[in-house]
């Protein structure tokens, strides 16, 4: 379906029109999330429960609860893990300080950090070694930002607003580099980078943008479809950065949008007078929750469901060597991730 054809109702919430669901594609799990969940599941199958996981493996309550039922134990810090036990780092990555703490306690580590987050860590190390002051654009309370900042804490400053950019002070304004959190909105990153370039004309950045492909693709899909919808529902948890950014993208266009963890979160008044409802999901939200949302909307009279594919997405990431080796040495263990 062509996104330009979706606006059968305009944006008139009071129009008496047929009710349609516009199901955005791509949506939901990205390659890094699939990889991280597979790592936990394969570890459970190979080594048996319990398997400890530092922080939420991905930011989705359904996924975390499901893995917990299977024997994963989620902890905030490594001191909650028994010495010598096996622990998995979440997809958001960790700082070198966390890695050192794991070594000190003899923990058996499996690293589920998304390869795209690892890329940003490598960039931080490179710029720091070259003598740059680092500016990390992101949300300072997010685990990914904490991990990246930890690669070069003495030279890294985190900024979240243009006002914070204006207040930056660095030793040498001509020796500054920037990096970004992978799950920012494209517009947010653009404005922040423009502000940084204005303040530091000689600032350098990564060869390729740090915003991950899945974040970009899901935001692009919302930008194309939201103008033809009366309402956008984003399936995702409250602590999911990329899911929150999808809501913001829709609202910035002028289309009403809400973040929901599950179908039961939908308020009936949101649907009053609505013709077209666009449904998408953050990169850590499973498809089963999307299906439940669509089923709920169908029960409310939204009989037509049209999948709107804005772009193809076929990215896959390999498993970390710790998991590959474990699979090879465990007779009868699973040999392929579940996807």
Tab-separated table of C-alpha atoms in Angstrom:
chain	number	residue	atom	x	y	z
A	1	UNK	CA	0.000	0.000	0.000
A	2	UNK	CA	1.292	3.472	-0.873
A	3	UNK	CA	1.539	5.700	2.245
A	4	UNK	CA	0.226	8.596	0.170
A	5	UNK	CA	-3.073	6.780	-0.220
A	6	UNK	CA	-3.870	6.324	3.484
A	7	UNK	CA	-5.742	9.554	4.191
A	8	UNK	CA	-9.304	8.542	3.521
A	9	UNK	CA	-10.621	10.610	6.400
A	10	UNK	CA	-8.372	13.622	6.304
A	11	UNK	CA	-7.677	14.692	9.856
A	12	UNK	CA	-11.252	15.490	10.783
A	13	UNK	CA	-11.950	13.492	13.939
A	14	UNK	CA	-15.649	14.146	13.658
A	15	UNK	CA	-16.028	12.819	10.135
A	16	UNK	CA	-18.392	9.916	9.655
A	17	UNK	CA	-15.994	7.562	7.881
A	18	UNK	CA	-15.094	3.904	7.723
A	19	UNK	CA	-12.675	2.750	10.404
A	20	UNK	CA	-9.261	1.556	9.278
A	21	UNK	CA	-6.102	0.265	10.946
A	22	UNK	CA	-2.861	1.268	9.241
A	23	UNK	CA	-0.254	-1.240	10.386
A	24	UNK	CA	3.189	0.244	9.877
A	25	UNK	CA	6.133	-1.743	8.596
A	26	UNK	CA	8.903	-1.923	9.691
A	27	UNK	CA	7.855	-2.085	13.335
A	28	UNK	CA	8.800	-3.952	16.477
A	29	UNK	CA	11.918	-6.016	17.116
A	30	UNK	CA	15.177	-4.835	15.605
A	31	UNK	CA	18.154	-7.111	14.974
A	32	UNK	CA	19.875	-6.090	18.214
A	33	UNK	CA	16.805	-6.949	20.278
A	34	UNK	CA	16.297	-10.311	18.552
A	35	UNK	CA	19.953	-11.102	19.213
A	36	UNK	CA	19.773	-10.101	22.890
A	37	UNK	CA	16.620	-12.122	23.593
A	38	UNK	CA	18.057	-15.134	21.755
A	39	UNK	CA	21.221	-14.892	23.862
A	40	UNK	CA	19.237	-15.115	27.108
A	41	UNK	CA	17.045	-17.945	25.847
A	42	UNK	CA	19.971	-19.962	24.472
A	43	UNK	CA	21.914	-19.422	27.707
A	44	UNK	CA	18.948	-20.757	29.684
A	45	UNK	CA	18.625	-23.765	27.380
A	46	UNK	CA	22.372	-24.462	27.387
A	47	UNK	CA	23.393	-23.796	30.983
A	48	UNK	CA	20.054	-24.029	32.768
A	49	UNK	CA	18.439	-21.581	35.177
A	50	UNK	CA	19.200	-19.336	36.825
A	51	UNK	CA	20.908	-16.973	34.399
A	52	UNK	CA	21.535	-13.480	35.738
A	53	UNK	CA	20.990	-10.425	33.545
A	54	UNK	CA	22.317	-6.988	34.462
A	55	UNK	CA	19.462	-4.492	33.934
A	56	UNK	CA	16.555	-5.268	31.606
A	57	UNK	CA	17.864	-7.189	28.603
A	58	UNK	CA	15.740	-4.845	26.450
A	59	UNK	CA	13.338	-2.147	27.578
A	60	UNK	CA	10.067	-4.035	27.376
A	61	UNK	CA	8.143	-5.327	30.380
A	62	UNK	CA	6.498	-8.216	28.471
A	63	UNK	CA	9.853	-9.544	27.258
A	64	UNK	CA	11.467	-9.195	30.682
A	65	UNK	CA	8.551	-10.898	32.457
A	66	UNK	CA	8.550	-13.751	29.930
A	67	UNK	CA	12.269	-14.426	30.349
A	68	UNK	CA	11.975	-14.163	34.138
A	69	UNK	CA	9.358	-16.933	34.079
A	70	UNK	CA	11.880	-19.105	32.232
A	71	UNK	CA	14.600	-18.612	34.820
A	72	UNK	CA	16.345	-15.327	34.046
A	73	UNK	CA	17.064	-13.207	37.112
A	74	UNK	CA	17.284	-9.489	36.412
A	75	UNK	CA	19.496	-7.418	38.690
A	76	UNK	CA	20.411	-3.748	38.815
A	77	UNK	CA	24.069	-4.206	39.699
A	78	UNK	CA	26.645	-6.976	39.668
A	79	UNK	CA	26.926	-7.161	43.464
A	80	UNK	CA	23.525	-8.864	43.365
A	81	UNK	CA	25.028	-11.735	41.342
A	82	UNK	CA	26.670	-14.594	43.279
A	83	UNK	CA	30.455	-14.794	42.804
A	84	UNK	CA	31.380	-17.064	39.909
A	85	UNK	CA	27.849	-17.083	38.444
A	86	UNK	CA	26.961	-16.437	34.809
A	87	UNK	CA	25.718	-12.956	33.908
A	88	UNK	CA	24.506	-11.372	30.679
A	89	UNK	CA	25.016	-7.704	29.857
A	90	UNK	CA	21.919	-6.048	28.381
A	91	UNK	CA	21.618	-4.814	24.815
A	92	UNK	CA	22.325	-1.263	26.014
A	93	UNK	CA	25.949	-1.973	26.904
A	94	UNK	CA	28.089	-1.367	29.991
A	95	UNK	CA	31.060	0.755	30.972
A	96	UNK	CA	34.610	-0.561	31.457
A	97	UNK	CA	34.079	-0.155	35.208
A	98	UNK	CA	31.304	-2.752	35.088
A	99	UNK	CA	33.503	-5.112	33.091
A	100	UNK	CA	36.287	-4.767	35.648
A	101	UNK	CA	33.862	-5.434	38.488
A	102	UNK	CA	32.743	-8.637	36.752
A	103	UNK	CA	36.352	-9.811	36.422
A	104	UNK	CA	37.007	-9.039	40.071
A	105	UNK	CA	34.119	-11.266	41.148
A	106	UNK	CA	34.930	-14.096	38.770
A	107	UNK	CA	31.650	-13.814	36.878
A	108	UNK	CA	31.134	-15.706	33.642
A	109	UNK	CA	30.097	-12.936	31.260
A	110	UNK	CA	27.999	-13.144	28.115
A	111	UNK	CA	27.813	-9.808	26.321
A	112	UNK	CA	24.488	-9.056	24.615
A	113	UNK	CA	25.396	-5.431	23.818
A	114	UNK	CA	23.894	-4.405	20.477
A	115	UNK	CA	26.671	-4.203	17.856
A	116	UNK	CA	25.504	-0.692	16.947
A	117	UNK	CA	25.995	0.415	20.554
A	118	UNK	CA	29.421	-1.229	20.552
A	119	UNK	CA	30.239	0.868	17.484
A	120	UNK	CA	29.604	4.043	19.489
A	121	UNK	CA	31.800	2.749	22.334
A	122	UNK	CA	34.631	2.140	19.868
A	123	UNK	CA	34.219	5.674	18.503
A	124	UNK	CA	34.387	7.117	22.025
A	125	UNK	CA	37.623	5.267	22.734
A	126	UNK	CA	39.112	6.385	19.407
A	127	UNK	CA	38.305	10.070	19.868
A	128	UNK	CA	39.524	10.065	23.476
A	129	UNK	CA	42.851	8.490	22.477
A	130	UNK	CA	43.237	11.200	19.822
A	131	UNK	CA	42.938	13.893	22.493
A	132	UNK	CA	39.422	15.145	21.762
A	133	UNK	CA	36.923	16.457	24.269
A	134	UNK	CA	33.812	14.331	23.765
A	135	UNK	CA	30.217	15.568	23.670
A	136	UNK	CA	27.674	12.761	23.922
A	137	UNK	CA	24.199	13.762	22.771
A	138	UNK	CA	21.632	11.747	24.674
A	139	UNK	CA	19.558	11.258	27.794
A	140	UNK	CA	21.968	11.059	30.730
A	141	UNK	CA	19.809	8.673	32.779
A	142	UNK	CA	19.699	6.080	29.980
A	143	UNK	CA	21.791	2.920	30.403
A	144	UNK	CA	23.274	3.243	26.921
A	145	UNK	CA	24.545	6.740	27.653
A	146	UNK	CA	25.984	5.644	31.008
A	147	UNK	CA	27.911	2.864	29.289
A	148	UNK	CA	29.257	5.045	26.480
A	149	UNK	CA	30.254	7.861	28.829
A	150	UNK	CA	32.083	5.309	30.932
A	151	UNK	CA	34.530	4.609	28.088
A	152	UNK	CA	36.117	8.051	28.569
A	153	UNK	CA	34.498	9.655	31.615
A	154	UNK	CA	37.195	12.288	32.165
A	155	UNK	CA	36.718	13.880	28.743
A	156	UNK	CA	33.007	13.201	28.043
A	157	UNK	CA	30.109	15.570	28.677
A	158	UNK	CA	26.471	14.577	28.084
A	159	UNK	CA	24.065	17.119	26.612
A	160	UNK	CA	20.318	16.716	26.196
A	161	UNK	CA	19.210	20.194	25.119
A	162	UNK	CA	20.375	23.037	22.910
A	163	UNK	CA	20.667	25.141	26.074
A	164	UNK	CA	23.141	22.644	27.503
A	165	UNK	CA	25.147	22.851	24.286
A	166	UNK	CA	25.358	26.629	24.672
A	167	UNK	CA	26.706	26.210	28.214
A	168	UNK	CA	29.454	23.740	27.267
A	169	UNK	CA	33.018	24.558	28.287
A	170	UNK	CA	35.937	22.516	26.908
A	171	UNK	CA	39.727	22.849	27.173
A	172	UNK	CA	40.209	23.374	23.421
A	173	UNK	CA	37.190	24.430	21.295
A	174	UNK	CA	39.075	23.271	18.191
A	175	UNK	CA	39.537	19.740	19.516
A	176	UNK	CA	35.972	18.542	20.114
A	177	UNK	CA	34.144	15.444	18.857
A	178	UNK	CA	30.505	14.398	19.216
A	179	UNK	CA	28.643	11.099	19.438
A	180	UNK	CA	24.943	10.381	19.847
A	181	UNK	CA	22.764	7.871	21.641
A	182	UNK	CA	21.491	5.345	19.098
A	183	UNK	CA	17.793	5.776	19.952
A	184	UNK	CA	17.339	9.543	19.633
A	185	UNK	CA	14.812	11.036	17.265
A	186	UNK	CA	16.350	12.044	13.961
A	187	UNK	CA	15.089	15.606	14.352
A	188	UNK	CA	16.371	15.846	17.920
A	189	UNK	CA	19.827	14.676	16.857
A	190	UNK	CA	19.834	17.039	13.875
A	191	UNK	CA	19.088	20.131	15.975
A	192	UNK	CA	21.635	19.179	18.607
A	193	UNK	CA	24.367	18.523	16.057
A	194	UNK	CA	23.601	21.807	14.305
A	195	UNK	CA	23.938	23.596	17.648
A	196	UNK	CA	27.243	21.860	18.334
A	197	UNK	CA	28.616	22.793	14.910
A	198	UNK	CA	27.596	26.391	15.468
A	199	UNK	CA	29.364	26.520	18.846
A	200	UNK	CA	32.383	24.492	17.738
A	201	UNK	CA	32.922	25.032	13.970
A	202	UNK	CA	35.771	22.492	13.862
A	203	UNK	CA	33.905	19.746	15.713
A	204	UNK	CA	34.219	16.236	14.275
A	205	UNK	CA	31.856	13.297	14.435
A	206	UNK	CA	31.542	9.663	13.389
A	207	UNK	CA	31.854	8.749	9.704
A	208	UNK	CA	28.306	7.384	9.805
A	209	UNK	CA	25.536	8.611	12.098
A	210	UNK	CA	25.071	6.803	15.381
A	211	UNK	CA	21.240	6.703	15.217
A	212	UNK	CA	20.535	3.032	14.599
A	213	UNK	CA	18.899	1.850	11.391
A	214	UNK	CA	15.810	0.532	13.204
A	215	UNK	CA	15.221	3.767	15.097
A	216	UNK	CA	15.528	5.706	11.859
A	217	UNK	CA	13.298	3.345	9.867
A	218	UNK	CA	10.483	3.336	12.432
A	219	UNK	CA	10.544	7.109	12.716
A	220	UNK	CA	10.531	7.472	8.923
A	221	UNK	CA	7.495	5.189	8.707
A	222	UNK	CA	5.631	7.291	11.296
A	223	UNK	CA	6.532	10.499	9.437
A	224	UNK	CA	5.087	9.099	6.215
A	225	UNK	CA	1.880	7.641	7.635
A	226	UNK	CA	0.947	9.872	10.589
A	227	UNK	CA	-0.245	12.805	8.415
A	228	UNK	CA	-2.954	10.512	7.010
A	229	UNK	CA	-4.028	9.141	10.393
A	230	UNK	CA	-6.302	10.510	13.093
A	231	UNK	CA	-4.461	8.625	15.821
A	232	UNK	CA	-1.116	6.847	16.195
A	233	UNK	CA	-0.687	4.075	18.768
A	234	UNK	CA	2.883	3.081	19.618
A	235	UNK	CA	3.338	-0.270	21.330
A	236	UNK	CA	6.233	-0.057	23.765
A	237	UNK	CA	7.193	0.316	27.402
A	238	UNK	CA	7.587	3.633	29.216
A	239	UNK	CA	11.337	3.225	29.653
A	240	UNK	CA	11.908	2.511	25.955
A	241	UNK	CA	13.664	5.526	24.465
A	242	UNK	CA	12.994	4.658	20.830
A	243	UNK	CA	9.292	4.012	21.568
A	244	UNK	CA	8.912	7.406	23.230
A	245	UNK	CA	10.594	9.047	20.257
A	246	UNK	CA	7.962	7.526	17.922
A	247	UNK	CA	5.208	9.190	19.956
A	248	UNK	CA	7.072	12.503	19.788
A	249	UNK	CA	7.549	12.223	16.025
A	250	UNK	CA	3.817	11.757	15.530
A	251	UNK	CA	2.886	14.559	17.915
A	252	UNK	CA	5.336	16.922	16.234
A	253	UNK	CA	3.528	16.276	12.956
A	254	UNK	CA	0.261	17.181	14.665
A	255	UNK	CA	-1.274	13.716	14.932
A	256	UNK	CA	-2.539	12.562	18.304
A	257	UNK	CA	-0.376	9.717	19.609
A	258	UNK	CA	-0.101	7.506	22.700
A	259	UNK	CA	2.435	5.004	24.026
A	260	UNK	CA	0.844	1.759	25.208
A	261	UNK	CA	2.341	-1.348	26.757
A	262	UNK	CA	-0.602	-3.517	25.751
A	263	UNK	CA	-4.100	-3.410	24.245
A	264	UNK	CA	-5.698	-2.923	27.672
A	265	UNK	CA	-3.999	0.476	27.924
A	266	UNK	CA	-6.100	1.905	25.078
A	267	UNK	CA	-8.672	4.364	26.370
A	268	UNK	CA	-12.028	4.148	24.526
A	269	UNK	CA	-12.271	7.946	24.327
A	270	UNK	CA	-9.123	8.025	22.203
A	271	UNK	CA	-11.079	6.279	19.444
A	272	UNK	CA	-14.123	8.537	19.428
A	273	UNK	CA	-14.694	9.952	15.962
A	274	UNK	CA	-11.471	8.385	14.687
A	275	UNK	CA	-11.332	6.920	11.195
A	276	UNK	CA	-7.700	5.910	10.629
A	277	UNK	CA	-5.581	4.488	13.449
A	278	UNK	CA	-1.914	3.925	12.660
A	279	UNK	CA	-0.247	1.223	14.756
A	280	UNK	CA	3.489	0.753	15.161
A	281	UNK	CA	5.832	-0.670	17.776
A	282	UNK	CA	9.162	0.308	19.268
A	283	UNK	CA	12.236	-1.780	18.510
A	284	UNK	CA	11.914	-3.775	21.757
A	285	UNK	CA	8.169	-4.533	21.554
A	286	UNK	CA	7.135	-8.058	20.476
A	287	UNK	CA	4.717	-8.691	17.635
A	288	UNK	CA	2.303	-10.592	19.895
A	289	UNK	CA	1.417	-7.304	21.590
A	290	UNK	CA	0.836	-5.624	18.226
A	291	UNK	CA	-1.533	-8.420	17.219
A	292	UNK	CA	-3.486	-7.956	20.450
A	293	UNK	CA	-3.814	-4.227	19.765
A	294	UNK	CA	-5.064	-4.881	16.240
A	295	UNK	CA	-7.561	-7.455	17.550
A	296	UNK	CA	-8.832	-4.932	20.104
A	297	UNK	CA	-9.266	-2.281	17.420
A	298	UNK	CA	-11.134	-4.750	15.218
A	299	UNK	CA	-13.469	-5.469	18.115
A	300	UNK	CA	-14.158	-1.729	18.261
A	301	UNK	CA	-15.241	-1.555	14.624
A	302	UNK	CA	-11.936	-1.042	12.841
A	303	UNK	CA	-12.585	-3.805	10.369
A	304	UNK	CA	-10.056	-2.928	7.674
A	305	UNK	CA	-6.377	-3.611	8.431
A	306	UNK	CA	-3.871	-2.420	5.841
A	307	UNK	CA	-0.149	-3.075	6.303
A	308	UNK	CA	1.801	-0.052	5.086
A	309	UNK	CA	5.362	-1.037	4.248
A	310	UNK	CA	7.466	2.091	4.015
A	311	UNK	CA	10.790	0.325	3.482
A	312	UNK	CA	12.227	-3.201	3.641
A	313	UNK	CA	14.327	-4.195	6.643
A	314	UNK	CA	16.454	-7.346	6.615
A	315	UNK	CA	19.285	-6.739	9.102
A	316	UNK	CA	20.611	-9.672	11.142
A	317	UNK	CA	23.404	-9.810	13.740
A	318	UNK	CA	25.486	-12.830	14.655
A	319	UNK	CA	25.699	-14.256	18.170
A	320	UNK	CA	28.646	-13.427	20.471
A	321	UNK	CA	31.514	-15.942	20.627
A	322	UNK	CA	30.679	-16.960	24.216
A	323	UNK	CA	27.284	-18.235	23.046
A	324	UNK	CA	28.610	-19.816	19.843
A	325	UNK	CA	31.253	-21.720	21.835
A	326	UNK	CA	28.729	-22.761	24.458
A	327	UNK	CA	26.380	-24.128	21.819
A	328	UNK	CA	29.222	-26.055	20.156
A	329	UNK	CA	30.313	-27.662	23.427
A	330	UNK	CA	26.856	-28.528	24.755
A	331	UNK	CA	25.482	-31.820	23.349
A	332	UNK	CA	21.873	-31.517	22.312
A	333	UNK	CA	21.795	-27.777	22.814
A	334	UNK	CA	19.964	-25.475	20.429
A	335	UNK	CA	22.069	-24.697	17.367
A	336	UNK	CA	20.069	-21.872	15.881
A	337	UNK	CA	18.617	-18.710	17.445
A	338	UNK	CA	14.829	-18.428	17.414
A	339	UNK	CA	14.513	-15.087	15.621
